[in-house]
Amino acid sequence: MLRQANLQQLESEAIHVFREVAGQFERQAILFSGGKDSITLAHLARKAFAPGRCAMPLLHVDTGHNFPETIAFRDWFVERMGLQLLIASVQDSIDRGRVKEETGPHASRNALQSVTLLDALREHRVDCAIGGARRDEEKARAKERIFSHRDAFGQWDPRNQRPEVWNIYNGRHQPDEHFRVFPLSNWTEMDIWQYIAQEGIPLPSLYFAHRRRVFERGGLMLAVTPFVALEPGDEAEERTVRFRTCGDATCTSAVESEADTVAAVILETAAARVTERGGRLDDQRSEAAMEDRKRQGYF
């Protein structure tokens, strides 16, 4: 009963944030990756404006290196929920010379998303991008306000943020500036999974145990995909795994698991001693990898 009360409080806070966004900004978009946090975010957005329709479109920054299961789920989810989907392509950014493709065994398009995202926000004149980031994920995200100000270049300065007292949010901004808003800031991974169980929210099959060909690199287990080239010494084998995040296939690792239901995942999450993003190769590039990307306009 105590846990349900906690989920109700978190839900109420998130719905309040969505309604504040609707009141303070002219053009909003919900950043959508097809992962559990952005799916929960879309579910909350529909609740916030029920029985009316949620007019905020979903914006997916497509690296072109997504798991096929994620893209299939994204399209099914958008159609089922009756939401508008905007897609910004990293491949288009590469073709236009806006970004340069990385090379080498650890090449990834994940960092390239910042430019694609900022271009999409300008194209669609979005003054508020709503994301599913949580403070418990990573130390740079722990510095975020719920209303996170971005300057005219889309950059984040942790020293130039607005105070947030008594759930009062200040979204005032100059032309060309915008905000990133994070309604799930105070949620934990366990909160997300328990809320998914409570609400019966559907998820991509990647989150549940299944057989898949994988190989180990840098102490992490990556899936064999057309986007990741096996290097000399890499040995691929089939294992029973699941994914704790649904990011770019080049940097999102799997974990060995038999958890094939939401209830089983909740039990496994309770025993986990490594955060979700502990399995992301892109976060291991440097001690401040996430903060560096956020300063450049990352989610």
PDB file of C-alpha atoms in Angstrom:
ATOM      1  CA  MET A   1       0.000   0.000   0.000  1.00  0.00           C
ATOM      2  CA  LEU A   2       2.866   2.379   0.796  1.00  0.00           C
ATOM      3  CA  ARG A   3       4.415   1.724  -2.604  1.00  0.00           C
ATOM      4  CA  GLN A   4       1.141   2.391  -4.400  1.00  0.00           C
ATOM      5  CA  ALA A   5       0.836   5.706  -2.546  1.00  0.00           C
ATOM      6  CA  ASN A   6       4.344   6.604  -3.686  1.00  0.00           C
ATOM      7  CA  LEU A   7       3.465   5.820  -7.304  1.00  0.00           C
ATOM      8  CA  GLN A   8       0.328   7.925  -7.028  1.00  0.00           C
ATOM      9  CA  GLN A   9       2.389  10.863  -5.757  1.00  0.00           C
ATOM     10  CA  LEU A  10       4.925  10.491  -8.592  1.00  0.00           C
ATOM     11  CA  GLU A  11       2.140  10.227 -11.153  1.00  0.00           C
ATOM     12  CA  SER A  12       0.459  13.361  -9.796  1.00  0.00           C
ATOM     13  CA  GLU A  13       3.724  15.297  -9.947  1.00  0.00           C
ATOM     14  CA  ALA A  14       4.361  14.217 -13.561  1.00  0.00           C
ATOM     15  CA  ILE A  15       0.826  15.145 -14.622  1.00  0.00           C
ATOM     16  CA  HIS A  16       1.242  18.546 -12.931  1.00  0.00           C
ATOM     17  CA  VAL A  17       4.462  19.083 -14.890  1.00  0.00           C
ATOM     18  CA  PHE A  18       2.759  18.207 -18.184  1.00  0.00           C
ATOM     19  CA  ARG A  19      -0.012  20.699 -17.494  1.00  0.00           C
ATOM     20  CA  GLU A  20       2.526  23.389 -16.574  1.00  0.00           C
ATOM     21  CA  VAL A  21       4.284  22.760 -19.892  1.00  0.00           C
ATOM     22  CA  ALA A  22       0.995  23.101 -21.779  1.00  0.00           C
ATOM     23  CA  GLY A  23       0.349  26.409 -20.036  1.00  0.00           C
ATOM     24  CA  GLN A  24       3.810  27.956 -20.399  1.00  0.00           C
ATOM     25  CA  PHE A  25       5.051  26.922 -23.848  1.00  0.00           C
ATOM     26  CA  GLU A  26       3.696  27.327 -27.370  1.00  0.00           C
ATOM     27  CA  ARG A  27       5.116  24.292 -29.206  1.00  0.00           C
ATOM     28  CA  GLN A  28       5.993  21.167 -27.247  1.00  0.00           C
ATOM     29  CA  ALA A  29       7.267  17.733 -28.274  1.00  0.00           C
ATOM     30  CA  ILE A  30       7.784  14.533 -26.294  1.00  0.00           C
ATOM     31  CA  LEU A  31      11.173  12.937 -26.965  1.00  0.00           C
ATOM     32  CA  PHE A  32      10.450   9.296 -27.757  1.00  0.00           C
ATOM     33  CA  SER A  33      12.987   6.493 -28.124  1.00  0.00           C
ATOM     34  CA  GLY A  34      10.705   3.478 -27.809  1.00  0.00           C
ATOM     35  CA  GLY A  35      12.261   2.709 -24.421  1.00  0.00           C
ATOM     36  CA  LYS A  36      10.366   2.130 -21.178  1.00  0.00           C
ATOM     37  CA  ASP A  37      10.855   5.669 -19.832  1.00  0.00           C
ATOM     38  CA  SER A  38       9.601   7.435 -22.960  1.00  0.00           C
ATOM     39  CA  ILE A  39       6.712   4.951 -23.214  1.00  0.00           C
ATOM     40  CA  THR A  40       5.771   5.727 -19.599  1.00  0.00           C
ATOM     41  CA  LEU A  41       6.083   9.436 -20.430  1.00  0.00           C
ATOM     42  CA  ALA A  42       3.648   9.116 -23.346  1.00  0.00           C
ATOM     43  CA  HIS A  43       1.235   7.186 -21.118  1.00  0.00           C
ATOM     44  CA  LEU A  44       1.354   9.970 -18.520  1.00  0.00           C
ATOM     45  CA  ALA A  45       0.851  12.638 -21.190  1.00  0.00           C
ATOM     46  CA  ARG A  46      -2.372  10.979 -22.317  1.00  0.00           C
ATOM     47  CA  LYS A  47      -3.526  10.812 -18.688  1.00  0.00           C
ATOM     48  CA  ALA A  48      -2.679  14.475 -18.121  1.00  0.00           C
ATOM     49  CA  PHE A  49      -5.073  15.667 -20.811  1.00  0.00           C
ATOM     50  CA  ALA A  50      -7.785  12.995 -20.640  1.00  0.00           C
ATOM     51  CA  PRO A  51     -10.550  12.865 -21.673  1.00  0.00           C
ATOM     52  CA  GLY A  52      -9.184  15.271 -24.281  1.00  0.00           C
ATOM     53  CA  ARG A  53      -6.546  14.292 -26.811  1.00  0.00           C
ATOM     54  CA  CYS A  54      -2.833  14.807 -26.136  1.00  0.00           C
ATOM     55  CA  ALA A  55      -1.795  17.297 -28.822  1.00  0.00           C
ATOM     56  CA  MET A  56       1.943  16.999 -28.119  1.00  0.00           C
ATOM     57  CA  PRO A  57       3.707  15.072 -30.915  1.00  0.00           C
ATOM     58  CA  LEU A  58       6.321  12.407 -30.247  1.00  0.00           C
ATOM     59  CA  LEU A  59       9.785  13.212 -31.618  1.00  0.00           C
ATOM     60  CA  HIS A  60      12.081  10.269 -32.317  1.00  0.00           C
ATOM     61  CA  VAL A  61      15.738  10.917 -33.150  1.00  0.00           C
ATOM     62  CA  ASP A  62      16.494   7.838 -35.257  1.00  0.00           C
ATOM     63  CA  THR A  63      20.160   6.868 -35.335  1.00  0.00           C
ATOM     64  CA  GLY A  64      19.525   4.278 -38.041  1.00  0.00           C
ATOM     65  CA  HIS A  65      21.148   1.743 -35.709  1.00  0.00           C
ATOM     66  CA  ASN A  66      18.097   0.875 -33.635  1.00  0.00           C
ATOM     67  CA  PHE A  67      17.016  -2.640 -32.793  1.00  0.00           C
ATOM     68  CA  PRO A  68      14.284  -3.728 -35.267  1.00  0.00           C
ATOM     69  CA  GLU A  69      12.068  -4.639 -32.307  1.00  0.00           C
ATOM     70  CA  THR A  70      12.203  -1.033 -31.091  1.00  0.00           C
ATOM     71  CA  ILE A  71      11.163   0.463 -34.429  1.00  0.00           C
ATOM     72  CA  ALA A  72       8.349  -2.063 -34.866  1.00  0.00           C
ATOM     73  CA  PHE A  73       7.061  -1.296 -31.372  1.00  0.00           C
ATOM     74  CA  ARG A  74       7.342   2.471 -31.941  1.00  0.00           C
ATOM     75  CA  ASP A  75       5.139   2.323 -35.031  1.00  0.00           C
ATOM     76  CA  TRP A  76       2.595   0.024 -33.345  1.00  0.00           C
ATOM     77  CA  PHE A  77       2.483   2.187 -30.202  1.00  0.00           C
ATOM     78  CA  VAL A  78       1.957   5.450 -32.093  1.00  0.00           C
ATOM     79  CA  GLU A  79      -0.895   3.976 -34.114  1.00  0.00           C
ATOM     80  CA  ARG A  80      -2.525   2.384 -31.070  1.00  0.00           C
ATOM     81  CA  MET A  81      -2.338   5.576 -28.988  1.00  0.00           C
ATOM     82  CA  GLY A  82      -3.420   7.872 -31.816  1.00  0.00           C
ATOM     83  CA  LEU A  83      -0.382  10.135 -31.419  1.00  0.00           C
ATOM     84  CA  GLN A  84       1.541  12.172 -33.986  1.00  0.00           C
ATOM     85  CA  LEU A  85       5.104  11.017 -34.698  1.00  0.00           C
ATOM     86  CA  LEU A  86       7.954  13.236 -35.927  1.00  0.00           C
ATOM     87  CA  ILE A  87      11.172  11.487 -36.986  1.00  0.00           C
ATOM     88  CA  ALA A  88      14.593  13.155 -37.173  1.00  0.00           C
ATOM     89  CA  SER A  89      17.247  11.028 -38.893  1.00  0.00           C
ATOM     90  CA  VAL A  90      20.940  10.973 -37.981  1.00  0.00           C
ATOM     91  CA  GLN A  91      21.603   9.516 -41.444  1.00  0.00           C
ATOM     92  CA  ASP A  92      20.109  12.666 -42.972  1.00  0.00           C
ATOM     93  CA  SER A  93      22.457  14.752 -40.803  1.00  0.00           C
ATOM     94  CA  ILE A  94      25.413  12.714 -42.082  1.00  0.00           C
ATOM     95  CA  ASP A  95      24.283  13.031 -45.713  1.00  0.00           C
ATOM     96  CA  ARG A  96      23.964  16.813 -45.340  1.00  0.00           C
ATOM     97  CA  GLY A  97      27.426  17.104 -43.781  1.00  0.00           C
ATOM     98  CA  ARG A  98      26.057  18.296 -40.449  1.00  0.00           C
ATOM     99  CA  VAL A  99      27.886  15.498 -38.592  1.00  0.00           C
ATOM    100  CA  LYS A 100      30.651  13.045 -39.434  1.00  0.00           C
ATOM    101  CA  GLU A 101      30.258   9.286 -39.077  1.00  0.00           C
ATOM    102  CA  GLU A 102      32.562   7.748 -36.478  1.00  0.00           C
ATOM    103  CA  THR A 103      34.870   4.893 -37.458  1.00  0.00           C
ATOM    104  CA  GLY A 104      36.675   2.156 -35.563  1.00  0.00           C
ATOM    105  CA  PRO A 105      35.616  -0.735 -33.309  1.00  0.00           C
ATOM    106  CA  HIS A 106      33.807   1.532 -30.839  1.00  0.00           C
ATOM    107  CA  ALA A 107      32.118   3.753 -33.421  1.00  0.00           C
ATOM    108  CA  SER A 108      28.597   4.833 -32.525  1.00  0.00           C
ATOM    109  CA  ARG A 109      26.030   7.318 -33.758  1.00  0.00           C
ATOM    110  CA  ASN A 110      24.766   7.990 -30.258  1.00  0.00           C
ATOM    111  CA  ALA A 111      26.752  11.203 -29.752  1.00  0.00           C
ATOM    112  CA  LEU A 112      25.728  12.438 -33.210  1.00  0.00           C
ATOM    113  CA  GLN A 113      22.117  12.684 -32.074  1.00  0.00           C
ATOM    114  CA  SER A 114      22.709  16.081 -30.445  1.00  0.00           C
ATOM    115  CA  VAL A 115      23.013  17.915 -33.770  1.00  0.00           C
ATOM    116  CA  THR A 116      20.082  16.012 -35.295  1.00  0.00           C
ATOM    117  CA  LEU A 117      17.914  16.819 -32.276  1.00  0.00           C
ATOM    118  CA  LEU A 118      18.775  20.536 -32.248  1.00  0.00           C
ATOM    119  CA  ASP A 119      18.102  20.783 -35.990  1.00  0.00           C
ATOM    120  CA  ALA A 120      14.718  19.088 -35.499  1.00  0.00           C
ATOM    121  CA  LEU A 121      13.750  21.422 -32.653  1.00  0.00           C
ATOM    122  CA  ARG A 122      14.558  24.428 -34.838  1.00  0.00           C
ATOM    123  CA  GLU A 123      12.733  22.981 -37.854  1.00  0.00           C
ATOM    124  CA  HIS A 124       9.554  22.330 -35.880  1.00  0.00           C
ATOM    125  CA  ARG A 125       9.971  25.515 -33.766  1.00  0.00           C
ATOM    126  CA  VAL A 126       9.781  23.517 -30.540  1.00  0.00           C
ATOM    127  CA  ASP A 127      10.301  25.642 -27.436  1.00  0.00           C
ATOM    128  CA  CYS A 128       9.914  22.746 -24.985  1.00  0.00           C
ATOM    129  CA  ALA A 129      11.217  19.201 -25.479  1.00  0.00           C
ATOM    130  CA  ILE A 130       9.913  16.784 -22.832  1.00  0.00           C
ATOM    131  CA  GLY A 131      12.244  13.906 -22.004  1.00  0.00           C
ATOM    132  CA  GLY A 132      12.137  10.761 -19.893  1.00  0.00           C
ATOM    133  CA  ALA A 133      15.488  11.211 -18.128  1.00  0.00           C
ATOM    134  CA  ARG A 134      15.611  10.417 -14.401  1.00  0.00           C
ATOM    135  CA  ARG A 135      18.031  11.734 -11.783  1.00  0.00           C
ATOM    136  CA  ASP A 136      18.943   8.243 -10.565  1.00  0.00           C
ATOM    137  CA  GLU A 137      20.337   7.221 -13.974  1.00  0.00           C
ATOM    138  CA  GLU A 138      23.628   9.094 -13.995  1.00  0.00           C
ATOM    139  CA  LYS A 139      25.419  11.812 -12.002  1.00  0.00           C
ATOM    140  CA  ALA A 140      25.134  14.460 -14.756  1.00  0.00           C
ATOM    141  CA  ARG A 141      21.385  13.896 -14.924  1.00  0.00           C
ATOM    142  CA  ALA A 142      21.215  14.232 -11.143  1.00  0.00           C
ATOM    143  CA  LYS A 143      22.125  17.920 -11.625  1.00  0.00           C
ATOM    144  CA  GLU A 144      19.102  18.583 -13.846  1.00  0.00           C
ATOM    145  CA  ARG A 145      16.176  20.702 -12.809  1.00  0.00           C
ATOM    146  CA  ILE A 146      12.743  19.474 -13.920  1.00  0.00           C
ATOM    147  CA  PHE A 147      12.574  22.586 -16.147  1.00  0.00           C
ATOM    148  CA  SER A 148      16.059  22.613 -17.697  1.00  0.00           C
ATOM    149  CA  HIS A 149      16.974  25.811 -19.555  1.00  0.00           C
ATOM    150  CA  ARG A 150      18.927  25.609 -22.831  1.00  0.00           C
ATOM    151  CA  ASP A 151      20.537  28.629 -24.478  1.00  0.00           C
ATOM    152  CA  ALA A 152      20.174  29.807 -28.091  1.00  0.00           C
ATOM    153  CA  PHE A 153      22.752  27.192 -29.132  1.00  0.00           C
ATOM    154  CA  GLY A 154      20.853  24.387 -27.391  1.00  0.00           C
ATOM    155  CA  GLN A 155      23.560  24.066 -24.736  1.00  0.00           C
ATOM    156  CA  TRP A 156      23.049  23.246 -21.069  1.00  0.00           C
ATOM    157  CA  ASP A 157      24.864  25.202 -18.353  1.00  0.00           C
ATOM    158  CA  PRO A 158      24.323  23.579 -14.925  1.00  0.00           C
ATOM    159  CA  ARG A 159      25.226  26.891 -13.231  1.00  0.00           C
ATOM    160  CA  ASN A 160      22.533  28.818 -15.115  1.00  0.00           C
ATOM    161  CA  GLN A 161      19.354  27.032 -14.055  1.00  0.00           C
ATOM    162  CA  ARG A 162      16.204  28.357 -12.411  1.00  0.00           C
ATOM    163  CA  PRO A 163      15.371  27.583  -8.766  1.00  0.00           C
ATOM    164  CA  GLU A 164      12.407  25.233  -8.310  1.00  0.00           C
ATOM    165  CA  VAL A 165      10.680  25.821  -4.991  1.00  0.00           C
ATOM    166  CA  TRP A 166       7.279  24.400  -3.983  1.00  0.00           C
ATOM    167  CA  ASN A 167       6.754  22.890  -7.447  1.00  0.00           C
ATOM    168  CA  ILE A 168       6.770  26.325  -9.070  1.00  0.00           C
ATOM    169  CA  TYR A 169       8.441  26.224 -12.490  1.00  0.00           C
ATOM    170  CA  ASN A 170       9.797  29.165 -14.495  1.00  0.00           C
ATOM    171  CA  GLY A 171       9.723  28.532 -18.234  1.00  0.00           C
ATOM    172  CA  ARG A 172      10.429  32.091 -19.400  1.00  0.00           C
ATOM    173  CA  HIS A 173      12.985  32.180 -22.192  1.00  0.00           C
ATOM    174  CA  GLN A 174      14.380  34.439 -24.896  1.00  0.00           C
ATOM    175  CA  PRO A 175      13.787  33.861 -28.627  1.00  0.00           C
ATOM    176  CA  ASP A 176      15.764  30.837 -29.921  1.00  0.00           C
ATOM    177  CA  GLU A 177      16.192  29.474 -26.381  1.00  0.00           C
ATOM    178  CA  HIS A 178      14.213  26.459 -25.256  1.00  0.00           C
ATOM    179  CA  PHE A 179      13.638  24.150 -22.315  1.00  0.00           C
ATOM    180  CA  ARG A 180      14.034  20.437 -21.745  1.00  0.00           C
ATOM    181  CA  VAL A 181      11.476  19.254 -19.197  1.00  0.00           C
ATOM    182  CA  PHE A 182      11.781  15.977 -17.273  1.00  0.00           C
ATOM    183  CA  PRO A 183       8.536  14.881 -15.571  1.00  0.00           C
ATOM    184  CA  LEU A 184      10.159  11.605 -14.435  1.00  0.00           C
ATOM    185  CA  SER A 185      13.079  13.299 -12.657  1.00  0.00           C
ATOM    186  CA  ASN A 186      12.169  11.947  -9.209  1.00  0.00           C
ATOM    187  CA  TRP A 187      11.328   8.411 -10.371  1.00  0.00           C
ATOM    188  CA  THR A 188      13.684   5.450 -10.011  1.00  0.00           C
ATOM    189  CA  GLU A 189      14.093   2.429 -12.266  1.00  0.00           C
ATOM    190  CA  MET A 190      12.062   0.421  -9.748  1.00  0.00           C
ATOM    191  CA  ASP A 191       9.306   3.060  -9.752  1.00  0.00           C
ATOM    192  CA  ILE A 192       9.085   2.833 -13.542  1.00  0.00           C
ATOM    193  CA  TRP A 193       8.769  -0.948 -13.525  1.00  0.00           C
ATOM    194  CA  GLN A 194       6.199  -0.969 -10.728  1.00  0.00           C
ATOM    195  CA  TYR A 195       4.178   1.705 -12.515  1.00  0.00           C
ATOM    196  CA  ILE A 196       4.335  -0.324 -15.740  1.00  0.00           C
ATOM    197  CA  ALA A 197       2.987  -3.317 -13.791  1.00  0.00           C
ATOM    198  CA  GLN A 198       0.251  -1.247 -12.145  1.00  0.00           C
ATOM    199  CA  GLU A 199      -0.892   0.391 -15.404  1.00  0.00           C
ATOM    200  CA  GLY A 200      -0.397  -2.585 -17.721  1.00  0.00           C
ATOM    201  CA  ILE A 201       1.807  -0.533 -20.073  1.00  0.00           C
ATOM    202  CA  PRO A 202       3.085  -2.509 -23.100  1.00  0.00           C
ATOM    203  CA  LEU A 203       6.835  -2.663 -23.811  1.00  0.00           C
ATOM    204  CA  PRO A 204       9.149  -3.875 -26.600  1.00  0.00           C
ATOM    205  CA  SER A 205      10.149  -7.534 -26.342  1.00  0.00           C
ATOM    206  CA  LEU A 206      13.805  -6.504 -25.843  1.00  0.00           C
ATOM    207  CA  TYR A 207      13.085  -5.824 -22.161  1.00  0.00           C
ATOM    208  CA  PHE A 208      12.289  -9.485 -21.497  1.00  0.00           C
ATOM    209  CA  ALA A 209      14.478 -12.596 -21.591  1.00  0.00           C
ATOM    210  CA  HIS A 210      14.974 -14.080 -25.055  1.00  0.00           C
ATOM    211  CA  ARG A 211      17.628 -15.986 -26.989  1.00  0.00           C
ATOM    212  CA  ARG A 212      20.042 -13.787 -28.938  1.00  0.00           C
ATOM    213  CA  ARG A 213      23.533 -13.961 -30.432  1.00  0.00           C
ATOM    214  CA  VAL A 214      25.874 -11.781 -28.378  1.00  0.00           C
ATOM    215  CA  PHE A 215      29.584 -11.207 -27.798  1.00  0.00           C
ATOM    216  CA  GLU A 216      31.647  -9.586 -25.056  1.00  0.00           C
ATOM    217  CA  ARG A 217      33.563  -6.338 -25.544  1.00  0.00           C
ATOM    218  CA  GLY A 218      34.946  -4.018 -22.889  1.00  0.00           C
ATOM    219  CA  GLY A 219      33.402  -6.154 -20.161  1.00  0.00           C
ATOM    220  CA  LEU A 220      29.932  -5.700 -21.662  1.00  0.00           C
ATOM    221  CA  MET A 221      27.739  -7.980 -23.751  1.00  0.00           C
ATOM    222  CA  LEU A 222      26.684  -6.558 -27.133  1.00  0.00           C
ATOM    223  CA  ALA A 223      24.181  -8.033 -29.546  1.00  0.00           C
ATOM    224  CA  VAL A 224      25.336  -9.200 -32.965  1.00  0.00           C
ATOM    225  CA  THR A 225      23.708  -6.761 -35.414  1.00  0.00           C
ATOM    226  CA  PRO A 226      24.535  -5.386 -38.887  1.00  0.00           C
ATOM    227  CA  PHE A 227      25.706  -2.190 -37.142  1.00  0.00           C
ATOM    228  CA  VAL A 228      28.440  -3.775 -35.001  1.00  0.00           C
ATOM    229  CA  ALA A 229      31.413  -5.394 -36.740  1.00  0.00           C
ATOM    230  CA  LEU A 230      33.020  -8.337 -34.959  1.00  0.00           C
ATOM    231  CA  GLU A 231      36.715  -7.734 -34.339  1.00  0.00           C
ATOM    232  CA  PRO A 232      39.465 -10.374 -34.238  1.00  0.00           C
ATOM    233  CA  GLY A 233      39.052 -12.199 -30.944  1.00  0.00           C
ATOM    234  CA  ASP A 234      35.332 -11.503 -30.636  1.00  0.00           C
ATOM    235  CA  GLU A 235      33.430 -14.741 -30.170  1.00  0.00           C
ATOM    236  CA  ALA A 236      29.695 -14.665 -30.746  1.00  0.00           C
ATOM    237  CA  GLU A 237      27.426 -17.145 -28.991  1.00  0.00           C
ATOM    238  CA  GLU A 238      23.728 -17.524 -28.275  1.00  0.00           C
ATOM    239  CA  ARG A 239      22.585 -16.699 -24.737  1.00  0.00           C
ATOM    240  CA  THR A 240      19.386 -15.919 -22.901  1.00  0.00           C
ATOM    241  CA  VAL A 241      19.488 -12.155 -22.327  1.00  0.00           C
ATOM    242  CA  ARG A 242      17.397  -9.041 -21.958  1.00  0.00           C
ATOM    243  CA  PHE A 243      18.105  -5.305 -22.201  1.00  0.00           C
ATOM    244  CA  ARG A 244      17.612  -2.761 -19.432  1.00  0.00           C
ATOM    245  CA  THR A 245      17.604   0.106 -21.942  1.00  0.00           C
ATOM    246  CA  CYS A 246      16.590   0.270 -25.611  1.00  0.00           C
ATOM    247  CA  GLY A 247      19.206   2.597 -27.052  1.00  0.00           C
ATOM    248  CA  ASP A 248      21.439   2.500 -30.103  1.00  0.00           C
ATOM    249  CA  ALA A 249      22.455  -1.113 -30.821  1.00  0.00           C
ATOM    250  CA  THR A 250      26.136  -0.126 -31.103  1.00  0.00           C
ATOM    251  CA  CYS A 251      26.433   0.891 -27.450  1.00  0.00           C
ATOM    252  CA  THR A 252      23.566  -0.779 -25.573  1.00  0.00           C
ATOM    253  CA  SER A 253      24.579  -3.962 -23.794  1.00  0.00           C
ATOM    254  CA  ALA A 254      22.514  -6.947 -22.725  1.00  0.00           C
ATOM    255  CA  VAL A 255      22.438  -8.764 -19.401  1.00  0.00           C
ATOM    256  CA  GLU A 256      22.012 -12.485 -18.896  1.00  0.00           C
ATOM    257  CA  SER A 257      18.563 -13.030 -17.502  1.00  0.00           C
ATOM    258  CA  GLU A 258      15.637 -15.424 -17.241  1.00  0.00           C
ATOM    259  CA  ALA A 259      13.185 -12.603 -16.423  1.00  0.00           C
ATOM    260  CA  ASP A 260      10.491 -12.916 -19.078  1.00  0.00           C
ATOM    261  CA  THR A 261       7.642 -11.071 -17.302  1.00  0.00           C
ATOM    262  CA  VAL A 262       7.257  -7.667 -15.671  1.00  0.00           C
ATOM    263  CA  ALA A 263       6.999  -9.314 -12.237  1.00  0.00           C
ATOM    264  CA  ALA A 264      10.259 -11.206 -12.812  1.00  0.00           C
ATOM    265  CA  VAL A 265      12.012  -8.039 -14.016  1.00  0.00           C
ATOM    266  CA  ILE A 266      10.906  -6.210 -10.850  1.00  0.00           C
ATOM    267  CA  LEU A 267      12.487  -8.907  -8.686  1.00  0.00           C
ATOM    268  CA  GLU A 268      15.672  -8.795 -10.753  1.00  0.00           C
ATOM    269  CA  THR A 269      15.798  -4.979 -10.576  1.00  0.00           C
ATOM    270  CA  ALA A 270      15.490  -5.091  -6.786  1.00  0.00           C
ATOM    271  CA  ALA A 271      18.648  -7.222  -6.634  1.00  0.00           C
ATOM    272  CA  ALA A 272      20.669  -5.263  -9.226  1.00  0.00           C
ATOM    273  CA  ARG A 273      23.813  -3.469  -8.074  1.00  0.00           C
ATOM    274  CA  VAL A 274      24.662  -1.787 -11.391  1.00  0.00           C
ATOM    275  CA  THR A 275      22.589   1.076 -12.811  1.00  0.00           C
ATOM    276  CA  GLU A 276      20.881   0.803 -16.194  1.00  0.00           C
ATOM    277  CA  ARG A 277      23.427   3.090 -17.814  1.00  0.00           C
ATOM    278  CA  GLY A 278      26.251   1.038 -16.345  1.00  0.00           C
ATOM    279  CA  GLY A 279      25.707  -1.083 -19.436  1.00  0.00           C
ATOM    280  CA  ARG A 280      26.148   1.734 -21.957  1.00  0.00           C
ATOM    281  CA  LEU A 281      29.477   1.877 -23.807  1.00  0.00           C
ATOM    282  CA  ASP A 282      28.954   5.540 -24.717  1.00  0.00           C
ATOM    283  CA  ASP A 283      28.908   6.503 -21.029  1.00  0.00           C
ATOM    284  CA  GLN A 284      32.287   4.832 -20.491  1.00  0.00           C
ATOM    285  CA  ARG A 285      34.215   6.988 -22.953  1.00  0.00           C
ATOM    286  CA  SER A 286      35.233   9.371 -20.183  1.00  0.00           C
ATOM    287  CA  GLU A 287      34.435  10.128 -16.553  1.00  0.00           C
ATOM    288  CA  ALA A 288      32.245  13.046 -17.658  1.00  0.00           C
ATOM    289  CA  ALA A 289      30.941  11.583 -20.932  1.00  0.00           C
ATOM    290  CA  MET A 290      27.260  12.266 -20.242  1.00  0.00           C
ATOM    291  CA  GLU A 291      27.842  15.795 -18.935  1.00  0.00           C
ATOM    292  CA  ASP A 292      29.972  16.650 -21.969  1.00  0.00           C
ATOM    293  CA  ARG A 293      27.217  15.485 -24.323  1.00  0.00           C
ATOM    294  CA  LYS A 294      24.532  17.320 -22.370  1.00  0.00           C
ATOM    295  CA  ARG A 295      26.474  20.579 -22.637  1.00  0.00           C
ATOM    296  CA  GLN A 296      26.459  20.086 -26.421  1.00  0.00           C
ATOM    297  CA  GLY A 297      22.684  19.635 -26.587  1.00  0.00           C
ATOM    298  CA  TYR A 298      22.195  15.939 -25.820  1.00  0.00           C
ATOM    299  CA  PHE A 299      18.943  14.735 -24.195  1.00  0.00           C
TER     300      PHE A 299
END
